[in-house]
C-alpha cells in the first residue's frame, strides 16, 4: 500500500531538515563591529570608497563585485542572484520558488531550504546571496510575486526570517530585497509607489523588520520611487526607518542601476553601489571617484564613508567570512571559464520534499490519491514535457514552453535537470513503481483538442496540465512585460481542460503557475480534483507524483487568494507613474473579507487526504497592555481520518473595532504532523509584534485597547474555534 510510506517520508523530512542547520557561529553585531573597527581605522578615504563601489557590469565573476583593497587587506565581495538558487552557474540546485516556500507553511522546511542554498553559495565562494525577495502579490498579475511569499505580511515575514537564518547559518550574507514597495514590474524604474505610514509599517515593512530581527546582513534598495523619492536615496526610509526604527546594522546596496546620485544617495543611507556604474558599461560611477570628490569638497562627511565601510566589514566578520572563505568558482560572464565544482550534494531530496510540501490540493472529491487498482491514466498538455529546445534554452527562463517549474528573470537558476512528467513516465511507462501495469495515454499539444479528447477517453483518470507564467520586465514573454497581462491560463489551457473534462468523468486538473488564475471550468462535473504545485523547481514531477499517489499526504496552503473573477480583486498593475496604494491595509484576503466577496479558493486553503478536528481553544493573557504583553492560545488538533498527515493551524486576529484594522489578519501558524487517530495540543504565542498596530500620531507600535478575537482554523475562511480577550 502506498500510504504506508507516508509516515516514513515525513520522518525523513524532519531528519533532513535537522541535518542542514547551523554550521557557523554567527558573531553578534557588537563583536563584529569591534573587529571591523580595527581594520577600517587603518583605511584611507580611497580604500573606504573602494570597498563600497562595484567594479561595473560584467567586470567580475559575479553579477556584483566590489573592489578589493590591500594594506589593510579586504577582499572583493561577490554578490550573486538568486533567491531560489545560484544564477549563471552549473552543477547547482534549482529548487522551489519563494512562493512555494510560503505555500509549505512549514518553518523547518523553509529553514532547511535557506540552509542548503546557503551551503551552495558558500561552496561556490559567493559572499552575498541576493535573496530572499519580500515584495508582495499586491496584485495577482505582479510579475515577480513568485519570488516572494504571497499576499500576507505575517507569512512573508516568516518566510523571510527562516530563509535568512538558513542562508546565514552557512556563512553567506543574505539580502532582504527589494526595499521597498517594488510590487509591480510596470514602469518599475519610474513609478512612485505612494503609501501612508500605517500601511507602510503594517504591511510592506513587516518582512524587512523580521529580516532585521533575524540578523540579515544586507538590504537591497529598489528601482522604484517611494512617495516621490528614489528608494536608494530616501532619507526617511533608509536612515529614519531602516537604520533607525528597525536598527539595521548591516549595509544597504542598490539594485542594479538603482543609484541615481552621489551626495543624496550616500547622505540618505546607501552604503554600496551596484553594479557600480552609472549606466551599462559607461565606465563612470556615482561612487568611486565621485564619492571621494564629494568627501573632499565636504558635501559628504568622511565619517559617513567610515560608517559605510564599517557596515560592510562588520557584516563580513559577523558571518565569519574572514576565516578561509572559499574562492569564487562561478563565472557569470563567461560560464565556460568557471572551474568545475559540483555543490549539489543531496539537496535534491530537500527540493523534492519541499516541492510536495508546497503542492496545494485545492479540490478533491475522492479521486486522489490514485487508487492502486487503477489500470490506465492520461497525461495531457504541453506542461507534461520539458521545452523541446532544452530545459535552459531560454536565458533566465525567459520563455514559456514545456514544463513550468520557475518564472523568468534574475530570480532564476539553470536547471541541472528537470523532472517533468514524461521523464518519470517516458509518457508511456508507469507513473511510479507502485502503479505497475498502469497504461498511460498522452497528448502533449495544448491546441490539438481532438488528440486531447482521444487521450482522455476511456482511461480511469485523466490528468490535464496547464500553466501561467510571469517574470521580470527586461524579458517579454508572449506579450507579457514581466507582469501578466491577465489572469487566464496560458497556451489554450482553459479550452484544453474543458475538452479533457468533457471526455473523461475523472478529470484531475494540475496547474503549474506563478500565482492565481481564473478557473472558468471549475464547476464542470467531471473535474474531480485540482492540484496546485505552483512552480516547484527541478524535482517538480517527482514532488507531484508523491502527492497524487499518496506517498506524501498534501499539507500545503494557498499563500494568496484565488478569486472567482478578475474584477473581484481590488488591485492590478497601475500604468500611471503615481501608483497610489489606496487599498491601504486591504490586500488579498483582507479585501475579500472586508468587501464580503466570496473567493473561489481562500488564502490559507489546502486539502489533505485525512481530516482534522479542532477543540478546546484556550486563551491566556499576561502583562496585558504592556510592551511585554503575551497571549497564548492553545488548541487541541486531532487527526480524525484514516491516514497520517500534517495540518497547518492558522491563527487570525481581529483587533478592537476602533483600531480600524481589516476584519482579521494572520498572526500565527504551526504545521503539525499527526498520525491518524492522534491528537496534539498546539500553542500559538502572540507578543507586542503580533498584537500592535502602527499609531500614526504616536509614530509607534501600540496595542489598541478593547476586545480582541483570535480565530483558529484551517484557512482564512475555515475558522474552527474563536475566542476573545480584553485589553
Ligand atoms: C535586478 C533585480 O531587480 C534584482 O533582484 C537582482 O538581484 C539584480 N538585478 C541583479 O541581477
XYZ file of C-alpha atoms and ligand atoms in Angstrom:
738
model
C 0.000 0.000 0.000
C 1.402 3.320 -0.942
C 0.112 5.064 2.183
C 2.491 3.136 4.396
C 5.352 5.201 3.106
C 3.704 8.372 4.316
C 4.938 8.467 7.874
C 8.435 7.413 6.919
C 8.526 10.187 4.318
C 7.537 12.698 6.946
C 10.182 11.355 9.249
C 12.906 11.553 6.607
C 11.821 15.125 6.046
C 12.383 16.036 9.679
C 15.740 14.300 9.789
C 16.864 16.026 6.614
C 15.711 19.413 7.790
C 17.585 18.978 11.032
C 20.855 17.996 9.397
C 21.049 21.141 7.323
C 21.022 23.528 10.219
C 23.562 25.857 11.734
C 27.178 25.340 10.887
C 28.884 28.587 11.643
C 28.905 30.581 14.778
C 27.497 33.929 13.747
C 29.082 36.827 15.699
C 26.974 39.418 17.485
C 26.843 42.803 15.764
C 28.784 44.321 18.667
C 31.643 41.847 18.338
C 31.613 42.192 14.561
C 31.835 45.988 14.833
C 34.715 45.753 17.304
C 36.662 43.619 14.827
C 35.725 45.826 11.890
C 36.945 48.978 13.620
C 40.474 47.632 13.787
C 40.840 47.439 10.020
C 38.541 50.275 8.985
C 40.603 52.617 11.227
C 43.569 51.806 9.014
C 41.779 52.549 5.732
C 42.350 55.686 3.707
C 39.353 57.536 2.280
C 40.017 55.940 -1.139
C 40.129 52.480 0.398
C 36.837 53.008 2.205
C 35.293 54.237 -1.019
C 36.659 51.250 -2.946
C 35.010 48.661 -0.761
C 31.644 50.408 -1.233
C 31.918 50.571 -5.021
C 31.074 47.907 -7.574
C 33.522 47.212 -10.389
C 30.842 47.676 -13.077
C 28.653 45.473 -15.235
C 30.386 42.275 -16.285
C 33.526 43.494 -14.521
C 33.981 40.412 -12.342
C 32.960 36.813 -11.872
C 29.671 37.564 -10.130
C 26.727 39.788 -11.066
C 28.078 42.221 -8.478
C 31.701 42.605 -7.310
C 33.292 45.237 -5.095
C 36.902 46.420 -5.337
C 39.452 44.617 -3.202
C 41.972 46.666 -1.217
C 45.330 45.797 0.283
C 47.161 47.056 3.347
C 44.851 46.774 5.126
C 43.521 43.838 3.160
C 39.880 43.430 2.395
C 38.701 41.157 -0.419
C 36.438 41.853 -3.347
C 32.947 40.737 -2.340
C 30.933 38.582 -4.726
C 27.197 39.275 -4.865
C 25.081 36.807 -6.819
C 21.447 36.049 -7.613
C 19.066 34.386 -6.986
C 16.581 33.885 -4.155
C 15.988 30.239 -5.215
C 19.451 29.072 -6.277
C 22.701 30.227 -7.878
C 22.129 32.099 -11.141
C 24.517 31.724 -14.076
C 26.146 28.630 -12.615
C 26.453 24.937 -13.331
C 26.150 21.936 -11.065
C 23.867 23.784 -8.666
C 20.394 23.048 -7.361
C 17.380 24.852 -8.844
C 14.820 24.411 -6.105
C 11.326 25.619 -5.358
C 10.382 29.280 -5.713
C 9.848 31.667 -2.798
C 6.092 31.488 -3.162
C 6.258 27.702 -2.911
C 8.305 28.005 0.259
C 5.447 30.149 1.560
C 2.828 27.612 0.429
C 4.516 24.955 2.540
C 3.619 26.944 5.679
C 6.434 24.878 7.159
C 9.043 26.775 9.154
C 11.544 23.931 9.357
C 11.265 23.246 5.628
C 11.828 26.929 4.860
C 14.839 26.999 7.170
C 16.234 23.864 5.537
C 15.758 25.403 2.093
C 17.660 28.507 3.191
C 20.431 26.366 4.657
C 21.008 24.191 1.617
C 21.063 27.294 -0.599
C 23.487 28.977 1.797
C 25.687 25.888 1.610
C 25.792 26.013 -2.195
C 26.541 29.760 -2.293
C 29.251 29.227 0.312
C 30.816 26.332 -1.579
C 30.950 28.451 -4.732
C 32.668 31.287 -2.867
C 29.749 33.733 -3.042
C 29.727 36.254 -0.192
C 26.234 37.613 -0.680
C 23.130 35.760 -1.869
C 20.740 38.247 -3.472
C 17.656 36.993 -1.701
C 15.171 36.340 -0.201
C 12.661 38.535 -2.010
C 9.946 40.038 0.157
C 7.801 42.163 -2.096
C 4.127 41.408 -2.266
C 1.484 39.968 -4.512
C -0.290 43.258 -4.154
C -1.873 42.368 -7.466
C -2.128 38.824 -8.762
C -0.558 39.943 -12.042
C 2.643 41.263 -10.422
C 5.487 39.694 -12.424
C 7.855 38.857 -9.574
C 5.331 37.809 -6.955
C 6.546 34.211 -7.229
C 9.982 35.196 -5.901
C 8.458 36.211 -2.553
C 5.892 34.978 -0.051
C 2.479 35.963 -1.430
C -0.067 38.447 -0.125
C 0.284 38.353 3.632
C 2.918 40.209 5.668
C 2.998 37.747 8.550
C 3.573 34.758 6.262
C 6.066 36.697 4.127
C 7.850 37.719 7.324
C 8.189 34.112 8.465
C 9.455 33.025 5.042
C 11.952 35.905 5.023
C 13.227 35.279 8.547
C 13.590 31.499 8.262
C 15.241 31.753 4.849
C 17.729 34.314 6.145
C 18.537 32.213 9.202
C 19.134 29.237 6.923
C 21.331 31.081 4.424
C 23.364 32.865 7.085
C 23.825 29.669 9.134
C 26.208 28.637 6.355
C 28.282 31.815 6.448
C 26.676 33.581 3.487
C 25.249 37.095 3.778
C 21.555 37.143 2.857
C 19.912 40.145 1.173
C 16.450 41.369 2.056
C 15.079 42.767 -1.201
C 13.706 44.938 -2.715
C 13.387 47.791 -0.231
C 10.584 48.836 -0.706
C 7.148 48.972 -2.409
C 8.513 47.203 -5.503
C 5.332 45.282 -6.212
C 4.811 45.598 -9.952
C 7.111 45.432 -12.954
C 5.238 48.019 -14.991
C 7.348 51.230 -15.056
C 9.440 49.858 -12.237
C 12.214 52.414 -12.735
C 10.000 55.449 -12.977
C 6.831 54.879 -10.961
C 6.386 56.178 -7.449
C 4.619 53.797 -5.076
C 2.734 56.071 -2.716
C 1.678 54.725 0.632
C 0.581 56.054 4.009
C 2.650 55.448 7.094
C 0.351 52.901 8.738
C 0.137 50.739 5.633
C 3.877 51.044 5.125
C 4.522 49.740 8.616
C 1.854 47.094 8.947
C 2.314 45.543 5.522
C 5.339 46.490 3.451
C 7.923 46.979 6.198
C 6.826 43.919 8.120
C 9.043 41.323 6.398
C 12.019 43.709 6.442
C 11.529 44.163 10.183
C 11.505 40.389 10.668
C 14.610 40.158 8.464
C 16.484 42.672 10.603
C 15.458 40.776 13.738
C 16.901 37.599 12.259
C 20.226 39.356 11.670
C 20.109 39.910 7.921
C 23.430 41.256 6.633
C 22.337 43.321 3.659
C 19.317 45.080 2.242
C 18.869 45.906 -1.448
C 17.080 49.166 -2.167
C 14.642 49.066 -5.036
C 14.282 50.501 -8.540
C 11.060 52.392 -7.903
C 10.430 55.643 -6.104
C 8.563 55.646 -2.811
C 6.326 58.619 -2.059
C 8.183 60.589 -4.714
C 11.796 59.769 -3.779
C 14.074 57.148 -5.332
C 14.173 54.207 -2.921
C 18.002 54.258 -2.937
C 18.208 57.872 -1.781
C 15.278 58.083 0.586
C 16.453 59.547 3.882
C 13.267 58.659 5.706
C 13.114 55.051 4.509
C 16.836 54.280 4.757
C 18.054 56.352 7.678
C 14.990 57.043 9.811
C 13.157 53.767 9.321
C 15.578 51.006 8.314
C 18.666 52.043 10.257
C 16.819 53.975 12.962
C 13.497 52.410 13.820
C 14.414 48.859 12.784
C 18.005 49.158 13.983
C 19.568 47.607 10.864
C 23.336 47.253 11.349
C 24.338 45.712 8.013
C 24.788 47.504 4.697
C 22.347 48.774 2.086
C 23.276 48.194 -1.533
C 21.415 49.334 -4.581
C 19.544 47.213 -7.045
C 21.453 47.083 -10.327
C 21.329 50.633 -11.665
C 19.003 51.926 -8.945
C 21.505 54.525 -7.697
C 20.719 57.985 -9.069
C 23.134 60.305 -7.280
C 26.228 60.521 -5.134
C 25.521 63.043 -2.385
C 21.834 62.326 -1.861
C 22.263 58.586 -2.034
C 25.167 58.467 0.399
C 23.885 61.041 2.848
C 20.482 59.401 2.804
C 21.716 55.932 3.628
C 23.050 53.984 0.625
C 26.221 52.085 1.591
C 27.206 50.260 -1.588
C 26.581 50.957 -5.264
C 25.766 48.039 -7.540
C 26.981 47.138 -10.014
C 28.981 50.359 -9.669
C 28.372 52.103 -12.989
C 26.010 54.934 -13.812
C 24.736 53.075 -16.844
C 25.601 49.850 -18.626
C 29.346 49.803 -19.308
C 29.618 53.599 -19.019
C 32.839 53.395 -17.045
C 31.500 56.095 -14.723
C 30.209 55.664 -11.193
C 28.171 57.628 -8.665
C 30.524 56.131 -6.088
C 34.261 55.643 -6.787
C 35.966 58.917 -7.699
C 32.712 60.892 -7.467
C 32.279 59.782 -3.869
C 35.889 60.634 -2.974
C 35.455 64.062 -4.588
C 32.224 64.678 -2.690
C 34.010 63.993 0.577
C 36.908 66.228 -0.412
C 34.542 69.061 -1.267
C 32.694 68.469 2.043
C 29.333 67.551 0.502
C 29.661 64.270 2.346
C 31.377 63.837 5.687
C 34.250 61.378 5.795
C 32.643 59.860 8.898
C 29.824 58.724 6.651
C 32.234 56.766 4.431
C 33.682 55.290 7.624
C 30.164 54.200 8.611
C 29.627 52.661 5.165
C 32.898 50.741 5.377
C 32.169 49.666 8.952
C 28.797 48.271 7.933
C 30.328 46.219 5.124
C 33.340 44.950 7.059
C 31.308 44.204 10.205
C 28.811 42.139 8.223
C 31.672 40.187 6.675
C 33.080 39.435 10.142
C 29.671 38.642 11.560
C 29.224 35.867 9.016
C 32.731 34.531 9.653
C 33.886 35.297 6.131
C 37.357 36.239 7.428
C 38.025 32.539 8.006
C 39.105 30.679 4.859
C 36.149 31.738 2.767
C 36.239 29.659 -0.450
C 37.343 31.389 -3.629
C 34.748 32.316 -6.226
C 34.167 29.439 -8.624
C 31.410 30.803 -10.803
C 31.801 32.985 -13.872
C 28.647 34.912 -14.712
C 30.118 36.498 -17.809
C 31.829 33.513 -19.365
C 30.280 30.359 -17.972
C 32.733 28.060 -19.743
C 35.618 29.593 -17.828
C 34.196 28.646 -14.431
C 36.057 25.853 -12.735
C 34.114 22.609 -12.273
C 32.585 22.367 -8.830
C 29.507 20.357 -8.084
C 27.810 21.748 -4.966
C 24.518 19.878 -5.183
C 25.215 17.229 -2.503
C 21.891 15.516 -1.779
C 19.892 18.756 -1.917
C 17.554 17.294 -4.496
C 15.950 15.320 -1.669
C 15.020 18.508 0.162
C 13.774 20.061 -3.084
C 11.546 17.057 -3.786
C 10.176 17.127 -0.262
C 9.503 20.851 -0.189
C 8.013 20.507 -3.651
C 5.492 18.031 -2.261
C 5.070 20.002 0.964
C 4.173 23.067 -1.137
C 1.763 21.396 -3.553
C -1.715 22.610 -2.666
C -4.632 20.269 -3.138
C -7.332 22.782 -3.995
C -10.194 20.403 -4.674
C -10.690 16.661 -4.371
C -13.825 14.606 -4.398
C -12.004 11.382 -3.701
C -10.236 10.588 -6.959
C -6.905 11.326 -5.267
C -4.769 9.715 -4.074
C -4.858 7.382 -7.038
C -6.323 4.036 -6.229
C -3.706 1.321 -6.612
C -6.263 -0.658 -8.610
C -6.499 1.795 -11.461
C -5.490 0.427 -14.842
C -4.996 3.488 -17.002
C -4.369 7.206 -16.857
C -3.915 10.001 -19.361
C -1.366 12.826 -19.184
C -2.351 15.789 -21.338
C -0.858 19.196 -22.101
C 2.484 20.678 -23.134
C 3.374 21.025 -19.443
C 3.981 17.272 -19.166
C 7.181 17.532 -21.178
C 10.216 19.822 -20.995
C 10.844 22.513 -23.579
C 11.994 20.688 -26.729
C 14.841 23.160 -27.200
C 16.314 22.252 -23.830
C 15.477 22.925 -20.196
C 17.731 26.006 -20.064
C 17.342 27.085 -23.663
C 15.780 30.442 -22.810
C 18.167 32.652 -20.916
C 16.896 33.416 -17.395
C 13.957 31.082 -18.236
C 12.556 33.832 -20.449
C 10.041 31.790 -22.395
C 7.088 29.627 -21.635
C 7.218 26.337 -23.452
C 7.002 22.975 -21.836
C 7.031 22.072 -18.185
C 6.879 25.137 -15.923
C 8.962 24.964 -12.753
C 10.346 28.547 -12.473
C 9.198 32.010 -13.506
C 11.585 34.205 -15.517
C 14.160 36.890 -14.771
C 17.121 37.407 -12.482
C 15.404 35.297 -9.832
C 16.227 32.068 -11.615
C 18.914 29.399 -11.728
C 19.725 26.973 -14.523
C 18.205 23.552 -14.050
C 20.807 20.812 -13.582
C 17.995 18.550 -14.824
C 14.239 18.839 -14.758
C 11.911 16.071 -13.714
C 8.753 16.596 -15.698
C 6.049 14.052 -16.219
C 7.306 12.411 -19.381
C 10.680 11.957 -17.792
C 9.153 9.960 -14.961
C 6.764 8.085 -17.170
C 8.538 8.180 -20.504
C 4.994 9.335 -21.395
C 4.385 5.639 -21.806
C 5.597 3.831 -18.760
C 4.071 3.625 -15.260
C 3.848 6.890 -13.326
C 5.722 5.466 -10.425
C 6.653 1.960 -9.485
C 3.660 1.304 -7.252
C 1.386 1.864 -10.208
C 2.756 -1.071 -12.163
C 0.842 -2.079 -15.201
C -0.898 1.243 -15.433
C -1.365 2.133 -19.050
C -0.594 5.743 -19.916
C -2.046 7.659 -22.835
C -0.653 11.081 -23.536
C -1.034 14.118 -25.706
C 1.444 16.959 -25.460
C -0.326 19.548 -27.579
C -2.352 22.289 -25.908
C -4.044 23.125 -29.187
C -4.946 19.765 -30.659
C -8.174 19.236 -28.753
C -9.052 16.141 -30.743
C -5.840 14.450 -29.684
C -6.502 15.552 -26.090
C -10.013 14.100 -26.220
C -8.713 10.867 -27.720
C -6.088 10.509 -24.983
C -8.595 11.254 -22.223
C -11.274 8.851 -23.408
C -11.607 5.521 -21.680
C -8.822 5.895 -19.089
C -9.603 5.628 -15.383
C -8.227 9.071 -14.578
C -7.281 11.873 -16.984
C -4.702 14.394 -15.797
C -4.764 17.650 -17.718
C -1.970 20.181 -17.204
C -1.928 23.936 -17.745
C 0.335 26.860 -16.815
C 0.566 30.594 -16.187
C 3.893 32.377 -16.127
C 5.412 35.772 -15.294
C 8.753 37.338 -14.516
C 10.985 40.365 -14.624
C 10.363 43.207 -17.063
C 13.633 43.038 -19.008
C 12.241 39.971 -20.749
C 8.895 39.955 -22.547
C 7.229 36.588 -22.987
C 4.190 36.256 -25.208
C 3.471 39.977 -24.832
C 3.775 39.934 -21.026
C 6.346 42.522 -19.961
C 7.075 40.867 -16.636
C 3.612 41.354 -15.129
C 0.898 39.125 -16.509
C -1.487 40.814 -18.937
C -4.394 38.882 -17.494
C -5.152 36.034 -15.127
C -6.084 33.455 -17.727
C -4.189 30.228 -18.240
C -1.575 30.309 -20.959
C -1.375 28.260 -24.141
C -5.075 27.457 -24.614
C -5.228 25.976 -21.098
C -8.926 26.651 -20.466
C -10.034 25.036 -23.722
C -7.762 22.069 -23.161
C -9.155 21.496 -19.675
C -12.743 21.714 -20.939
C -12.044 19.258 -23.756
C -10.492 16.735 -21.383
C -13.255 17.155 -18.799
C -15.864 16.613 -21.499
C -14.167 13.353 -22.402
C -13.435 11.840 -19.008
C -15.532 11.737 -15.854
C -12.467 11.501 -13.603
C -10.538 14.544 -14.683
C -7.753 15.908 -12.499
C -6.503 19.407 -13.328
C -2.862 20.202 -12.495
C -1.767 23.836 -12.685
C 1.823 24.974 -12.627
C 1.511 28.689 -12.065
C 3.319 31.680 -10.631
C 0.101 32.866 -8.956
C -3.682 32.931 -9.081
C -5.513 32.134 -12.313
C -9.150 32.231 -13.306
C -10.887 28.859 -13.499
C -13.938 29.193 -15.716
C -14.225 25.381 -15.855
C -14.195 24.776 -12.092
C -17.861 23.736 -11.874
C -17.511 21.090 -14.609
C -18.968 17.936 -13.079
C -16.159 15.757 -14.393
C -13.383 17.776 -12.765
C -12.861 15.742 -9.637
C -9.647 17.295 -8.358
C -7.463 20.352 -8.813
C -3.794 20.116 -7.836
C -1.707 23.269 -7.495
C 2.059 22.638 -7.385
C 2.980 26.290 -8.079
C 6.490 26.365 -9.509
C 8.442 23.717 -7.740
C 11.890 23.508 -9.300
C 13.995 20.690 -10.665
C 12.178 17.870 -8.844
C 8.765 19.107 -9.963
C 7.453 15.845 -11.439
C 8.631 13.736 -8.527
C 7.043 16.056 -5.971
C 3.788 15.905 -7.917
C 3.928 12.121 -8.194
C 4.436 11.919 -4.417
C 1.205 13.850 -3.916
C -1.062 12.206 -6.483
C -0.053 8.699 -5.473
C -0.409 9.448 -1.779
C 3.246 8.760 -0.968
C 3.020 12.190 0.674
C -0.225 13.492 2.120
C -0.777 17.071 0.872
C -0.386 19.757 3.509
C 0.314 22.981 1.593
C -1.841 26.083 1.829
C -2.529 28.910 -0.596
C -0.348 31.959 0.172
C -2.716 34.142 -1.896
C -6.393 34.382 -2.747
C -7.835 32.836 -5.897
C -10.870 34.861 -6.958
C -13.899 33.791 -8.937
C -13.407 36.625 -11.376
C -10.720 39.194 -12.099
C -12.886 42.149 -11.064
C -13.164 40.710 -7.550
C -9.574 41.790 -6.930
C -9.109 45.403 -5.854
C -5.621 45.976 -7.303
C -3.858 45.441 -10.601
C -0.610 46.820 -12.037
C -1.086 50.556 -12.455
C 0.180 52.258 -15.626
C 0.269 55.727 -14.047
C 3.582 56.923 -12.687
C 1.929 57.685 -9.369
C 0.832 54.326 -8.039
C -1.410 55.061 -5.100
C -1.650 52.239 -2.587
C -5.159 53.419 -1.881
C -6.393 49.995 -0.795
C -4.249 50.647 2.308
C -4.357 47.581 4.560
C -6.853 45.714 2.420
C -4.529 43.472 0.442
C -5.601 39.996 -0.662
C -7.932 38.166 1.719
C -8.300 41.293 3.856
C -10.038 42.974 0.925
C -12.230 39.927 0.249
C -13.211 39.759 3.943
C -13.875 43.486 4.100
C -15.924 43.613 0.886
C -17.638 40.309 1.736
C -16.640 38.752 -1.566
C -16.517 35.002 -1.645
C -13.242 33.848 -3.161
C -13.021 30.713 -5.271
C -10.227 29.411 -3.028
C -9.362 31.499 0.010
C -5.970 32.401 1.430
C -4.731 29.573 3.625
C -6.840 26.925 1.887
C -5.480 23.491 1.092
C -6.856 19.981 1.476
C -5.471 16.781 2.915
C -6.242 13.096 2.358
C -7.132 12.940 6.038
C -9.251 15.202 8.252
C -8.580 17.185 11.400
C -10.732 18.281 14.259
C -10.064 21.369 16.407
C -11.226 21.675 20.017
C -10.595 23.232 23.403
C -9.318 26.656 22.396
C -7.952 28.363 25.487
C -6.515 31.848 25.682
C -4.187 33.054 28.401
C -3.187 36.700 28.651
C -0.304 38.065 30.672
C 1.005 41.592 31.260
C -1.993 42.944 29.397
C -1.492 46.287 27.674
C 2.255 46.483 28.381
C 5.038 46.074 25.856
C 5.783 42.686 27.411
C 2.238 41.515 26.882
C 1.859 37.937 25.697
C -1.179 35.983 24.681
C -1.011 32.224 24.489
C -3.683 30.333 22.638
C -3.790 26.572 22.906
C -5.953 24.341 20.784
C -6.203 20.582 20.503
C -5.964 19.220 16.988
C -6.841 15.620 16.213
C -6.248 13.644 13.043
C -9.693 12.111 12.657
C -9.142 10.444 9.279
C -7.562 7.160 8.260
C -4.208 8.455 7.102
C -1.238 10.147 8.716
C -0.785 13.749 7.658
C 0.143 17.312 8.537
C -2.224 20.151 9.353
C -1.497 23.880 9.239
C -3.145 25.526 12.222
C -3.692 29.180 11.377
C -4.451 31.984 13.827
C -6.153 35.154 12.649
C -6.532 38.140 14.949
C -9.387 40.622 14.861
C -8.300 43.830 16.556
C -10.644 46.025 18.615
C -13.017 47.827 16.312
C -11.607 51.272 16.984
C -8.214 50.133 15.646
C -9.627 50.396 12.129
C -7.894 47.186 11.083
C -9.026 44.683 8.444
C -11.599 42.133 9.711
C -8.891 39.568 10.502
C -5.161 39.172 9.935
C -2.913 36.124 10.068
C -0.676 36.451 13.121
C 0.483 32.893 13.725
C 0.564 29.378 12.300
C 2.053 25.992 13.051
C 2.346 22.943 10.856
C 1.999 19.742 12.806
C 2.333 16.158 11.637
C -0.133 13.756 13.268
C -0.520 10.045 12.851
C -4.127 9.054 12.212
C -6.122 8.918 15.409
C -3.572 11.024 17.288
C -4.076 14.445 18.756
C -1.825 17.209 19.997
C -2.179 20.411 21.931
C -0.802 23.248 19.813
C 0.356 26.526 21.309
C 0.349 29.798 19.405
C 2.029 32.749 21.053
C 1.408 36.414 20.331
C 3.599 39.254 21.555
C 3.745 43.005 21.110
C 4.711 42.423 17.451
C 1.567 40.479 16.642
C -0.781 42.438 18.891
C 0.004 46.012 17.976
C -0.925 48.392 15.219
C 1.070 51.355 13.896
C -0.195 54.502 15.557
C 0.422 57.365 13.158
C 0.002 60.030 15.842
C 2.404 58.472 18.338
C 4.594 57.267 15.439
C 4.927 53.996 17.291
C 3.554 50.486 17.619
C 0.752 50.381 20.196
C -1.534 47.661 21.445
C -5.039 49.046 20.976
C -7.372 48.739 23.929
C -10.661 46.925 23.610
C -11.816 43.475 22.641
C -9.568 41.214 20.553
C -10.671 37.981 18.884
C -8.464 35.061 17.975
C -9.800 32.822 15.240
C -8.085 29.490 14.817
C -8.707 27.372 11.778
C -7.681 25.580 8.630
C -7.895 28.605 6.315
C -8.921 32.257 6.429
C -12.448 31.062 5.580
C -12.477 27.866 7.616
C -12.348 29.088 11.208
C -12.901 26.243 13.657
C -12.545 27.910 17.047
C -12.746 31.526 18.197
C -12.076 33.204 21.489
C -11.623 36.712 22.792
C -9.779 38.766 25.378
C -9.832 42.368 26.503
C -7.009 44.843 26.746
C 17.779 43.389 -10.822
C 16.818 42.663 -9.918
O 15.748 43.509 -9.590
C 17.483 42.151 -8.657
O 16.552 41.361 -7.963
C 18.716 41.379 -8.985
O 19.301 40.867 -7.806
C 19.682 42.292 -9.727
N 19.058 42.751 -10.949
C 20.993 41.626 -10.051
O 20.818 40.712 -11.071
